[in-house]
Amino acid sequence: MKHYKMPIDSDYYNMFFGAIRSKKDVIALLMNTIKYATTNFRVTGEHIYFLHIIVDDMNRFIYESENKVFSVRSPFRVMESQNELTFYTPYIASIDSVITSNVLSMLNDEKFDSPNSFDFLSLIEESFDQDIDEVWPLIIELMSFEDGYLRFDYDPDNANGKLHPLSHLDICYTTASTYKIGTHRKPCVNYLTSLLNNKNEALYLER
């Protein structure tokens, strides 16, 4: 398993730790993560926010703040060369800043949510210079992959006994699907990584 850890500048807090409510939010997070991880940002001062890139069977992005650690699965492959990371797919050799910007532009266009399929296809054509068949596999992957969202919270502001445990795991992100499992520990990257790693022995809920 490879584990890359990068400090996140506080100016980018909202970009990485804003609320996730839909698959659209997850896709935007992925694109911004690739932009950040492939750009030489210099973070000065104390580091309190981190991006963790886990490369293994369970490819994951993990985002760490003082009271919150959450993760989504990465649908991309990662290659390191000369201390630089490249994200790629079987169809795209490098997901660069142009591709990530084009995807983010798509997400912000009203046609993205249009019920008309022709609107969506025309949006793809407008957003990318290359032939639609070249980017279609990436679009399908982003919209259909299982993102495996999991958040580990320490939430004293909203704690309410067993209804809203002080420390808890949040499973899923939509209002209709999300639920909480209380824990007896504060958010910890190592614990969450161990929980998600299918090569480790499984953890059990308490009796």
Coordinates of N, CA and C in Angstrom, one line a residue:
M1 N 0.8 -1.2 0.0 CA 0.0 0.0 0.0 C 0.9 1.2 0.0
K2 N 0.5 2.2 -0.8 CA 1.2 3.5 -0.9 C 0.3 4.5 -0.2
H3 N 0.9 5.4 0.5 CA 0.2 6.4 1.3 C 0.9 7.8 1.1
Y4 N 0.2 8.7 0.4 CA 0.7 10.0 0.2 C -0.1 11.0 1.1
K5 N 0.7 11.8 1.8 CA 0.0 12.8 2.7 C 0.4 14.2 2.3
M6 N -0.6 15.0 2.1 CA -0.3 16.4 1.7 C -1.1 17.4 2.6
P7 N -0.4 18.4 3.0 CA -1.1 19.5 3.8 C -2.1 20.2 2.9
I8 N -3.2 20.6 3.5 CA -4.2 21.4 2.8 C -4.2 22.8 3.3
D9 N -3.9 23.8 2.5 CA -4.0 25.2 2.9 C -5.3 25.6 3.4
S10 N -5.4 26.4 4.5 CA -6.7 26.7 5.1 C -7.6 27.5 4.1
D11 N -7.0 28.1 3.1 CA -7.8 28.8 2.1 C -8.7 27.9 1.3
Y12 N -8.3 26.6 1.3 CA -9.0 25.6 0.5 C -9.9 24.7 1.4
Y13 N -10.2 25.2 2.7 CA -11.0 24.4 3.6 C -12.3 24.1 3.0
N14 N -13.0 25.1 2.6 CA -14.4 24.9 2.1 C -14.5 24.0 0.9
M15 N -13.5 24.1 0.0 CA -13.4 23.3 -1.2 C -13.4 21.8 -0.8
F16 N -12.7 21.4 0.2 CA -12.5 20.0 0.6 C -13.5 19.6 1.7
F17 N -13.9 20.5 2.6 CA -14.6 20.0 3.7 C -16.1 20.6 3.7
G18 N -16.5 21.1 2.6 CA -17.9 21.5 2.5 C -18.8 20.3 2.5
A19 N -20.1 20.5 2.7 CA -21.1 19.4 2.8 C -21.1 18.6 1.5
I20 N -21.2 17.3 1.6 CA -21.4 16.4 0.5 C -22.9 16.0 0.5
R21 N -23.7 16.3 -0.5 CA -25.1 16.0 -0.5 C -25.5 15.2 -1.7
S22 N -24.7 15.1 -2.7 CA -25.1 14.4 -4.0 C -23.8 13.9 -4.7
K23 N -24.1 13.1 -5.7 CA -23.0 12.6 -6.5 C -22.2 13.7 -7.2
K24 N -23.0 14.7 -7.6 CA -22.4 15.9 -8.2 C -21.3 16.5 -7.3
D25 N -21.6 16.6 -6.0 CA -20.6 17.1 -5.0 C -19.4 16.2 -5.0
V26 N -19.6 14.9 -5.0 CA -18.5 14.0 -5.0 C -17.6 14.1 -6.2
I27 N -18.2 14.3 -7.4 CA -17.4 14.5 -8.6 C -16.6 15.8 -8.5
A28 N -17.2 16.8 -8.1 CA -16.5 18.1 -7.9 C -15.3 17.9 -6.9
L29 N -15.6 17.2 -5.8 CA -14.5 17.0 -4.9 C -13.3 16.2 -5.5
L30 N -13.6 15.2 -6.3 CA -12.6 14.4 -7.0 C -11.8 15.3 -7.9
M31 N -12.5 16.1 -8.7 CA -11.8 17.0 -9.7 C -10.9 18.0 -8.9
N32 N -11.4 18.6 -7.9 CA -10.6 19.6 -7.1 C -9.4 18.9 -6.4
T33 N -9.6 17.6 -6.0 CA -8.6 16.9 -5.3 C -7.4 16.6 -6.3
I34 N -7.7 16.2 -7.5 CA -6.7 16.0 -8.5 C -6.0 17.3 -8.9
K35 N -6.7 18.4 -9.0 CA -6.1 19.6 -9.3 C -5.1 20.0 -8.2
Y36 N -5.5 19.8 -6.9 CA -4.6 20.2 -5.8 C -3.4 19.2 -5.7
A37 N -3.7 17.9 -5.9 CA -2.6 17.0 -5.7 C -1.5 17.0 -6.8
T38 N -1.9 17.6 -8.0 CA -1.0 17.7 -9.1 C -0.4 19.1 -9.3
T39 N -0.7 20.0 -8.3 CA -0.1 21.3 -8.4 C 0.8 21.5 -7.2
N40 N 1.9 22.2 -7.4 CA 2.9 22.4 -6.4 C 2.5 23.5 -5.4
F41 N 1.5 23.2 -4.5 CA 1.1 24.2 -3.5 C 2.1 24.2 -2.4
R42 N 2.4 25.4 -1.9 CA 3.3 25.5 -0.7 C 2.4 26.0 0.4
V43 N 2.3 25.1 1.4 CA 1.5 25.5 2.6 C 2.4 25.9 3.7
T44 N 2.3 27.2 4.2 CA 3.1 27.7 5.2 C 2.4 27.7 6.5
G45 N 3.1 27.8 7.6 CA 2.5 27.9 8.9 C 2.1 26.5 9.4
E46 N 1.3 26.4 10.4 CA 0.9 25.1 11.0 C -0.1 24.4 10.1
H47 N 0.2 23.1 10.0 CA -0.7 22.2 9.1 C -1.7 21.5 10.0
I48 N -3.0 21.8 9.7 CA -4.0 21.2 10.5 C -5.0 20.5 9.6
Y49 N -4.9 20.6 8.3 CA -5.8 19.9 7.4 C -4.9 19.1 6.4
F50 N -5.3 17.9 6.1 CA -4.5 17.0 5.3 C -5.3 16.3 4.3
L51 N -4.7 16.0 3.1 CA -5.2 15.1 2.1 C -4.4 13.9 2.1
H52 N -5.0 12.7 2.2 CA -4.3 11.4 2.2 C -4.7 10.7 0.9
I53 N -3.8 10.2 0.2 CA -4.1 9.5 -1.0 C -3.6 8.0 -0.8
I54 N -4.5 7.1 -0.7 CA -4.2 5.7 -0.4 C -4.3 4.9 -1.8
V55 N -3.2 4.3 -2.1 CA -3.1 3.6 -3.4 C -3.0 2.1 -3.0
D56 N -4.0 1.3 -3.3 CA -4.1 -0.1 -3.0 C -5.3 -0.7 -3.6
D57 N -5.7 -1.9 -3.2 CA -7.0 -2.4 -3.7 C -8.1 -1.5 -3.4
M58 N -8.0 -0.8 -2.3 CA -9.1 0.1 -1.8 C -8.7 1.6 -2.1
N59 N -8.3 1.9 -3.3 CA -7.9 3.3 -3.7 C -8.8 4.3 -3.1
R60 N -8.2 5.2 -2.3 CA -9.1 6.1 -1.5 C -8.4 7.5 -1.4
F61 N -9.3 8.5 -1.3 CA -8.9 9.8 -0.9 C -9.5 10.0 0.5
I62 N -8.6 10.4 1.5 CA -9.1 10.7 2.8 C -8.7 12.1 3.2
Y63 N -9.7 12.8 3.8 CA -9.6 14.2 4.1 C -9.7 14.4 5.6
E64 N -8.6 15.0 6.2 CA -8.5 15.1 7.6 C -8.5 16.5 8.1
S65 N -9.4 16.8 9.1 CA -9.4 18.0 9.8 C -9.4 17.6 11.3
E66 N -9.5 18.6 12.2 CA -9.3 18.3 13.6 C -10.5 17.5 14.1
N67 N -11.7 17.7 13.7 CA -12.9 17.0 14.2 C -13.6 16.2 13.2
K68 N -13.0 16.0 12.0 CA -13.6 15.3 10.9 C -12.6 14.6 10.1
V69 N -12.9 13.3 9.8 CA -12.1 12.6 8.8 C -13.1 11.9 7.9
F70 N -13.0 12.1 6.6 CA -13.9 11.4 5.7 C -13.2 10.9 4.5
S71 N -13.9 10.0 3.8 CA -13.2 9.4 2.6 C -14.2 9.1 1.5
V72 N -13.7 9.1 0.3 CA -14.4 8.6 -0.9 C -13.4 7.7 -1.6
R73 N -14.0 6.8 -2.4 CA -13.1 5.9 -3.2 C -12.6 6.7 -4.4
S74 N -11.4 6.4 -4.8 CA -10.9 7.0 -6.0 C -11.1 6.1 -7.2
P75 N -11.7 6.5 -8.2 CA -11.9 5.6 -9.4 C -10.7 5.7 -10.3
F76 N -9.6 6.4 -9.9 CA -8.5 6.6 -10.8 C -7.3 5.7 -10.4
R77 N -6.4 5.5 -11.3 CA -5.1 4.9 -11.0 C -4.1 6.0 -10.8
V78 N -3.1 5.7 -10.1 CA -2.1 6.7 -9.7 C -0.7 6.2 -10.1
M79 N 0.1 7.1 -10.7 CA 1.5 6.8 -11.0 C 2.4 7.9 -10.4
E80 N 3.5 7.5 -9.8 CA 4.4 8.5 -9.3 C 5.7 8.5 -10.1
S81 N 6.1 9.7 -10.5 CA 7.4 9.9 -11.3 C 8.0 11.2 -10.9
Q82 N 9.3 11.1 -10.4 CA 10.0 12.3 -10.0 C 9.2 13.2 -9.0
N83 N 8.7 12.5 -8.0 CA 7.9 13.1 -6.9 C 6.6 13.9 -7.4
E84 N 6.2 13.5 -8.6 CA 4.9 14.0 -9.1 C 3.9 12.9 -9.3
L85 N 2.6 13.2 -9.0 CA 1.6 12.2 -9.2 C 0.8 12.4 -10.5
T86 N 0.5 11.3 -11.2 CA -0.3 11.4 -12.3 C -1.5 10.5 -12.1
F87 N -2.7 11.0 -12.3 CA -4.0 10.2 -12.2 C -4.4 9.9 -13.6
Y88 N -4.8 8.6 -13.8 CA -5.2 8.2 -15.2 C -6.2 7.1 -15.1
T89 N -6.8 6.8 -16.2 CA -7.8 5.7 -16.4 C -7.3 4.8 -17.5
P90 N -8.0 3.7 -17.8 CA -7.6 2.9 -18.9 C -7.9 3.6 -20.3
Y91 N -8.6 4.7 -20.2 CA -9.0 5.4 -21.4 C -8.3 6.8 -21.6
I92 N -7.8 7.3 -20.5 CA -7.2 8.6 -20.5 C -5.8 8.6 -19.8
A93 N -4.8 8.9 -20.5 CA -3.4 8.7 -20.0 C -3.1 9.6 -18.9
S94 N -3.7 10.8 -18.8 CA -3.5 11.7 -17.7 C -4.7 12.6 -17.6
I95 N -5.2 12.6 -16.4 CA -6.3 13.5 -16.1 C -5.7 14.8 -15.6
D96 N -5.6 15.7 -16.5 CA -4.8 17.0 -16.2 C -5.7 18.1 -15.9
S97 N -5.2 19.3 -15.7 CA -5.9 20.5 -15.3 C -7.0 20.9 -16.3
V98 N -6.8 20.6 -17.5 CA -7.8 20.9 -18.6 C -9.0 20.0 -18.4
I99 N -8.8 18.7 -18.2 CA -9.9 17.8 -18.1 C -10.7 18.1 -16.8
T100 N -10.0 18.3 -15.7 CA -10.7 18.6 -14.4 C -11.4 19.9 -14.5
S101 N -10.9 20.9 -15.2 CA -11.6 22.2 -15.3 C -12.8 22.0 -16.2
N102 N -12.7 21.2 -17.2 CA -13.9 21.0 -18.1 C -15.0 20.2 -17.4
V103 N -14.6 19.3 -16.6 CA -15.6 18.6 -15.8 C -16.3 19.5 -14.8
L104 N -15.5 20.3 -14.1 CA -16.1 21.3 -13.1 C -17.0 22.3 -13.8
S105 N -16.6 22.7 -15.0 CA -17.5 23.6 -15.8 C -18.8 22.9 -16.1
M106 N -18.7 21.6 -16.5 CA -20.0 20.9 -16.8 C -20.9 20.9 -15.6
L107 N -20.3 20.6 -14.4 CA -21.1 20.5 -13.2 C -21.9 21.8 -12.9
N108 N -21.3 22.9 -13.3 CA -21.9 24.2 -12.9 C -22.8 24.7 -14.0
D109 N -23.0 23.9 -15.1 CA -23.9 24.3 -16.2 C -25.3 23.7 -15.9
E110 N -26.3 24.5 -16.1 CA -27.7 24.0 -15.9 C -28.1 22.8 -16.7
K111 N -27.4 22.7 -17.9 CA -27.7 21.5 -18.7 C -27.3 20.2 -18.1
F112 N -26.4 20.2 -17.1 CA -26.0 19.0 -16.4 C -27.2 18.3 -15.7
D113 N -28.1 19.1 -15.2 CA -29.3 18.6 -14.5 C -30.5 18.5 -15.4
S114 N -30.4 18.8 -16.7 CA -31.5 18.8 -17.6 C -32.0 17.3 -17.7
P115 N -33.4 17.2 -17.8 CA -34.0 15.9 -18.0 C -33.9 15.5 -19.5
N116 N -33.4 16.4 -20.3 CA -33.3 16.1 -21.8 C -31.9 15.5 -22.1
S117 N -31.8 14.3 -22.6 CA -30.6 13.7 -22.8 C -29.7 14.4 -23.9
F118 N -30.4 15.1 -24.8 CA -29.7 15.8 -25.9 C -29.0 17.1 -25.3
D119 N -29.6 17.7 -24.2 CA -28.9 18.8 -23.5 C -27.6 18.3 -22.9
F120 N -27.7 17.1 -22.3 CA -26.5 16.6 -21.6 C -25.4 16.2 -22.6
L121 N -25.8 15.6 -23.7 CA -24.8 15.3 -24.7 C -24.1 16.5 -25.4
S122 N -25.0 17.5 -25.6 CA -24.4 18.7 -26.2 C -23.5 19.5 -25.2
L123 N -23.8 19.3 -23.9 CA -22.9 19.9 -22.9 C -21.5 19.3 -22.9
I124 N -21.5 18.0 -23.1 CA -20.2 17.3 -23.2 C -19.4 17.8 -24.4
E125 N -20.1 17.9 -25.5 CA -19.5 18.3 -26.7 C -18.9 19.7 -26.6
E126 N -19.7 20.6 -25.9 CA -19.3 22.0 -25.7 C -18.1 22.1 -24.7
S127 N -18.0 21.2 -23.8 CA -17.1 21.3 -22.7 C -15.7 20.7 -23.1
F128 N -15.7 19.8 -24.0 CA -14.4 19.1 -24.3 C -14.0 19.3 -25.8
D129 N -12.7 19.5 -26.0 CA -12.2 19.7 -27.4 C -12.2 18.4 -28.2
Q130 N -11.9 17.3 -27.5 CA -11.8 16.1 -28.2 C -13.1 15.4 -28.5
D131 N -13.1 14.4 -29.3 CA -14.3 13.7 -29.7 C -15.0 13.2 -28.5
I132 N -16.4 13.2 -28.5 CA -17.2 12.8 -27.4 C -16.9 11.3 -27.0
D133 N -16.5 10.5 -27.9 CA -16.3 9.1 -27.6 C -15.0 8.9 -26.8
E134 N -14.1 9.9 -26.8 CA -12.9 9.8 -26.0 C -13.1 10.1 -24.6
V135 N -14.1 11.0 -24.3 CA -14.3 11.4 -22.9 C -15.6 10.6 -22.3
W136 N -16.4 10.0 -23.1 CA -17.6 9.4 -22.7 C -17.3 8.3 -21.6
P137 N -16.3 7.5 -21.7 CA -16.0 6.5 -20.6 C -15.7 7.2 -19.3
L138 N -15.0 8.3 -19.3 CA -14.7 9.0 -18.0 C -16.0 9.6 -17.4
I139 N -16.9 10.2 -18.2 CA -18.1 10.7 -17.7 C -19.0 9.6 -17.1
I140 N -19.1 8.5 -17.8 CA -19.9 7.4 -17.3 C -19.3 6.9 -16.0
E141 N -18.0 6.7 -16.0 CA -17.3 6.3 -14.7 C -17.6 7.2 -13.5
L142 N -17.5 8.5 -13.8 CA -17.7 9.5 -12.7 C -19.2 9.4 -12.2
M143 N -20.1 9.2 -13.1 CA -21.5 9.3 -12.7 C -22.0 8.0 -12.1
S144 N -21.3 6.9 -12.4 CA -21.9 5.6 -12.0 C -21.0 4.8 -11.0
F145 N -19.8 5.2 -10.7 CA -19.0 4.5 -9.8 C -19.5 4.5 -8.4
E146 N -19.2 3.5 -7.6 CA -19.6 3.5 -6.2 C -18.6 4.3 -5.4
D147 N -19.0 5.4 -4.8 CA -18.1 6.3 -4.2 C -17.7 5.9 -2.8
G148 N -18.4 5.0 -2.1 CA -18.0 4.5 -0.8 C -17.8 5.6 0.2
Y149 N -18.7 6.6 0.3 CA -18.5 7.8 1.2 C -18.7 7.3 2.6
L150 N -17.7 7.7 3.5 CA -17.8 7.4 4.9 C -17.1 8.6 5.7
R151 N -17.8 9.1 6.7 CA -17.3 10.2 7.5 C -17.2 9.9 8.9
F152 N -16.2 10.3 9.6 CA -15.9 10.0 11.0 C -15.9 11.4 11.7
D153 N -16.9 11.7 12.5 CA -17.1 13.0 13.1 C -16.9 13.0 14.6
Y154 N -16.4 14.1 15.1 CA -16.5 14.4 16.5 C -17.3 15.8 16.5
D155 N -18.5 15.7 17.1 CA -19.5 16.8 16.9 C -20.1 17.3 18.2
P156 N -19.3 18.0 19.0 CA -19.8 18.5 20.3 C -21.0 19.5 20.1
D157 N -21.1 20.2 19.0 CA -22.1 21.2 18.8 C -23.5 20.6 18.6
N158 N -23.5 19.4 18.1 CA -24.8 18.8 17.8 C -25.1 17.5 18.6
A159 N -24.1 17.2 19.5 CA -24.2 15.9 20.2 C -25.6 15.9 21.0
N160 N -26.2 14.7 21.0 CA -27.5 14.6 21.7 C -27.7 13.1 22.1
G161 N -26.9 12.7 23.1 CA -27.0 11.3 23.6 C -26.8 10.3 22.4
K162 N -27.6 9.3 22.4 CA -27.5 8.2 21.4 C -28.2 8.6 20.1
L163 N -29.0 9.7 20.1 CA -29.6 10.1 18.9 C -28.6 10.7 17.9
H164 N -27.6 11.4 18.5 CA -26.5 12.0 17.7 C -25.3 11.9 18.6
P165 N -24.6 10.7 18.5 CA -23.4 10.5 19.4 C -22.4 11.6 19.2
L166 N -21.6 11.9 20.2 CA -20.6 12.8 20.2 C -19.6 12.4 19.1
S167 N -19.1 11.2 19.1 CA -18.2 10.7 18.1 C -19.0 9.6 17.3
H168 N -19.0 9.7 16.0 CA -19.8 8.7 15.2 C -19.3 8.6 13.8
L169 N -19.7 7.5 13.1 CA -19.5 7.4 11.7 C -20.8 7.7 11.0
D170 N -20.7 8.5 9.9 CA -21.8 8.8 9.1 C -21.6 8.0 7.8
I171 N -22.6 7.2 7.5 CA -22.6 6.3 6.4 C -23.5 6.9 5.3
C172 N -23.1 7.0 4.1 CA -23.8 7.6 3.0 C -24.0 9.1 3.2
Y173 N -24.5 9.8 2.2 CA -24.6 11.3 2.3 C -25.9 11.9 2.0
T174 N -26.8 11.2 1.3 CA -28.1 11.8 1.0 C -29.0 11.6 2.2
T175 N -29.9 12.6 2.4 CA -30.8 12.6 3.5 C -31.6 11.3 3.6
A176 N -32.0 10.7 2.5 CA -32.8 9.5 2.5 C -32.0 8.3 2.9
S177 N -30.7 8.3 2.8 CA -29.9 7.1 3.0 C -28.9 7.1 4.2
T178 N -28.6 8.3 4.7 CA -27.5 8.5 5.7 C -28.0 7.9 7.0
Y179 N -27.0 7.4 7.8 CA -27.3 7.0 9.2 C -26.0 7.0 9.9
K180 N -26.1 7.0 11.3 CA -24.9 7.1 12.1 C -24.7 5.9 12.9
I181 N -23.4 5.6 13.2 CA -23.0 4.6 14.1 C -22.1 5.2 15.2
G182 N -22.5 5.2 16.4 CA -21.7 5.8 17.5 C -20.4 5.1 17.7
T183 N -19.3 5.9 18.1 CA -18.0 5.3 18.4 C -17.5 5.8 19.7
H184 N -16.5 5.1 20.2 CA -15.9 5.6 21.5 C -14.6 6.2 21.3
R185 N -14.3 6.7 20.1 CA -13.0 7.3 19.9 C -13.2 8.5 19.0
K186 N -12.3 9.4 19.0 CA -12.3 10.6 18.2 C -11.8 10.2 16.8
P187 N -12.2 11.0 15.8 CA -11.7 10.7 14.4 C -10.2 10.5 14.3
C188 N -9.9 9.5 13.6 CA -8.5 9.1 13.4 C -8.3 8.5 12.0
V189 N -7.3 9.0 11.3 CA -7.0 8.6 10.0 C -6.6 7.1 10.0
N190 N -5.8 6.7 10.9 CA -5.3 5.3 11.0 C -6.4 4.4 11.2
Y191 N -7.3 4.7 12.1 CA -8.5 3.9 12.4 C -9.4 3.7 11.2
L192 N -9.6 4.9 10.5 CA -10.5 4.8 9.3 C -9.9 4.0 8.2
T193 N -8.6 4.2 8.0 CA -7.9 3.5 7.0 C -7.9 2.0 7.3
S194 N -7.7 1.6 8.5 CA -7.8 0.2 8.9 C -9.2 -0.4 8.7
L195 N -10.2 0.4 9.0 CA -11.6 0.0 8.8 C -11.9 -0.2 7.4
L196 N -11.3 0.6 6.5 CA -11.7 0.5 5.1 C -10.8 -0.5 4.3
N197 N -9.7 -1.0 4.9 CA -8.7 -1.8 4.2 C -9.2 -3.3 4.3
N198 N -9.6 -3.8 3.1 CA -10.1 -5.2 3.1 C -9.0 -6.2 3.3
K199 N -7.8 -5.8 3.4 CA -6.7 -6.7 3.6 C -6.4 -6.9 5.1
N200 N -7.0 -6.1 5.9 CA -6.9 -6.2 7.4 C -8.1 -7.1 7.9
E201 N -7.9 -7.6 9.1 CA -9.0 -8.3 9.8 C -10.1 -7.3 10.0
A202 N -11.3 -7.8 9.9 CA -12.5 -7.0 10.0 C -12.7 -6.5 11.4
L203 N -13.1 -5.2 11.6 CA -13.5 -4.7 12.9 C -14.9 -5.0 13.2
Y204 N -15.3 -5.2 14.5 CA -16.6 -5.5 14.9 C -17.3 -4.4 15.6
L205 N -18.6 -4.3 15.5 CA -19.4 -3.4 16.3 C -19.4 -4.0 17.7
E206 N -19.6 -3.2 18.7 CA -19.6 -3.7 20.1 C -20.8 -4.6 20.3
R207 N -20.7 -5.5 21.2 CA -21.9 -6.4 21.5 C -23.0 -5.6 22.1

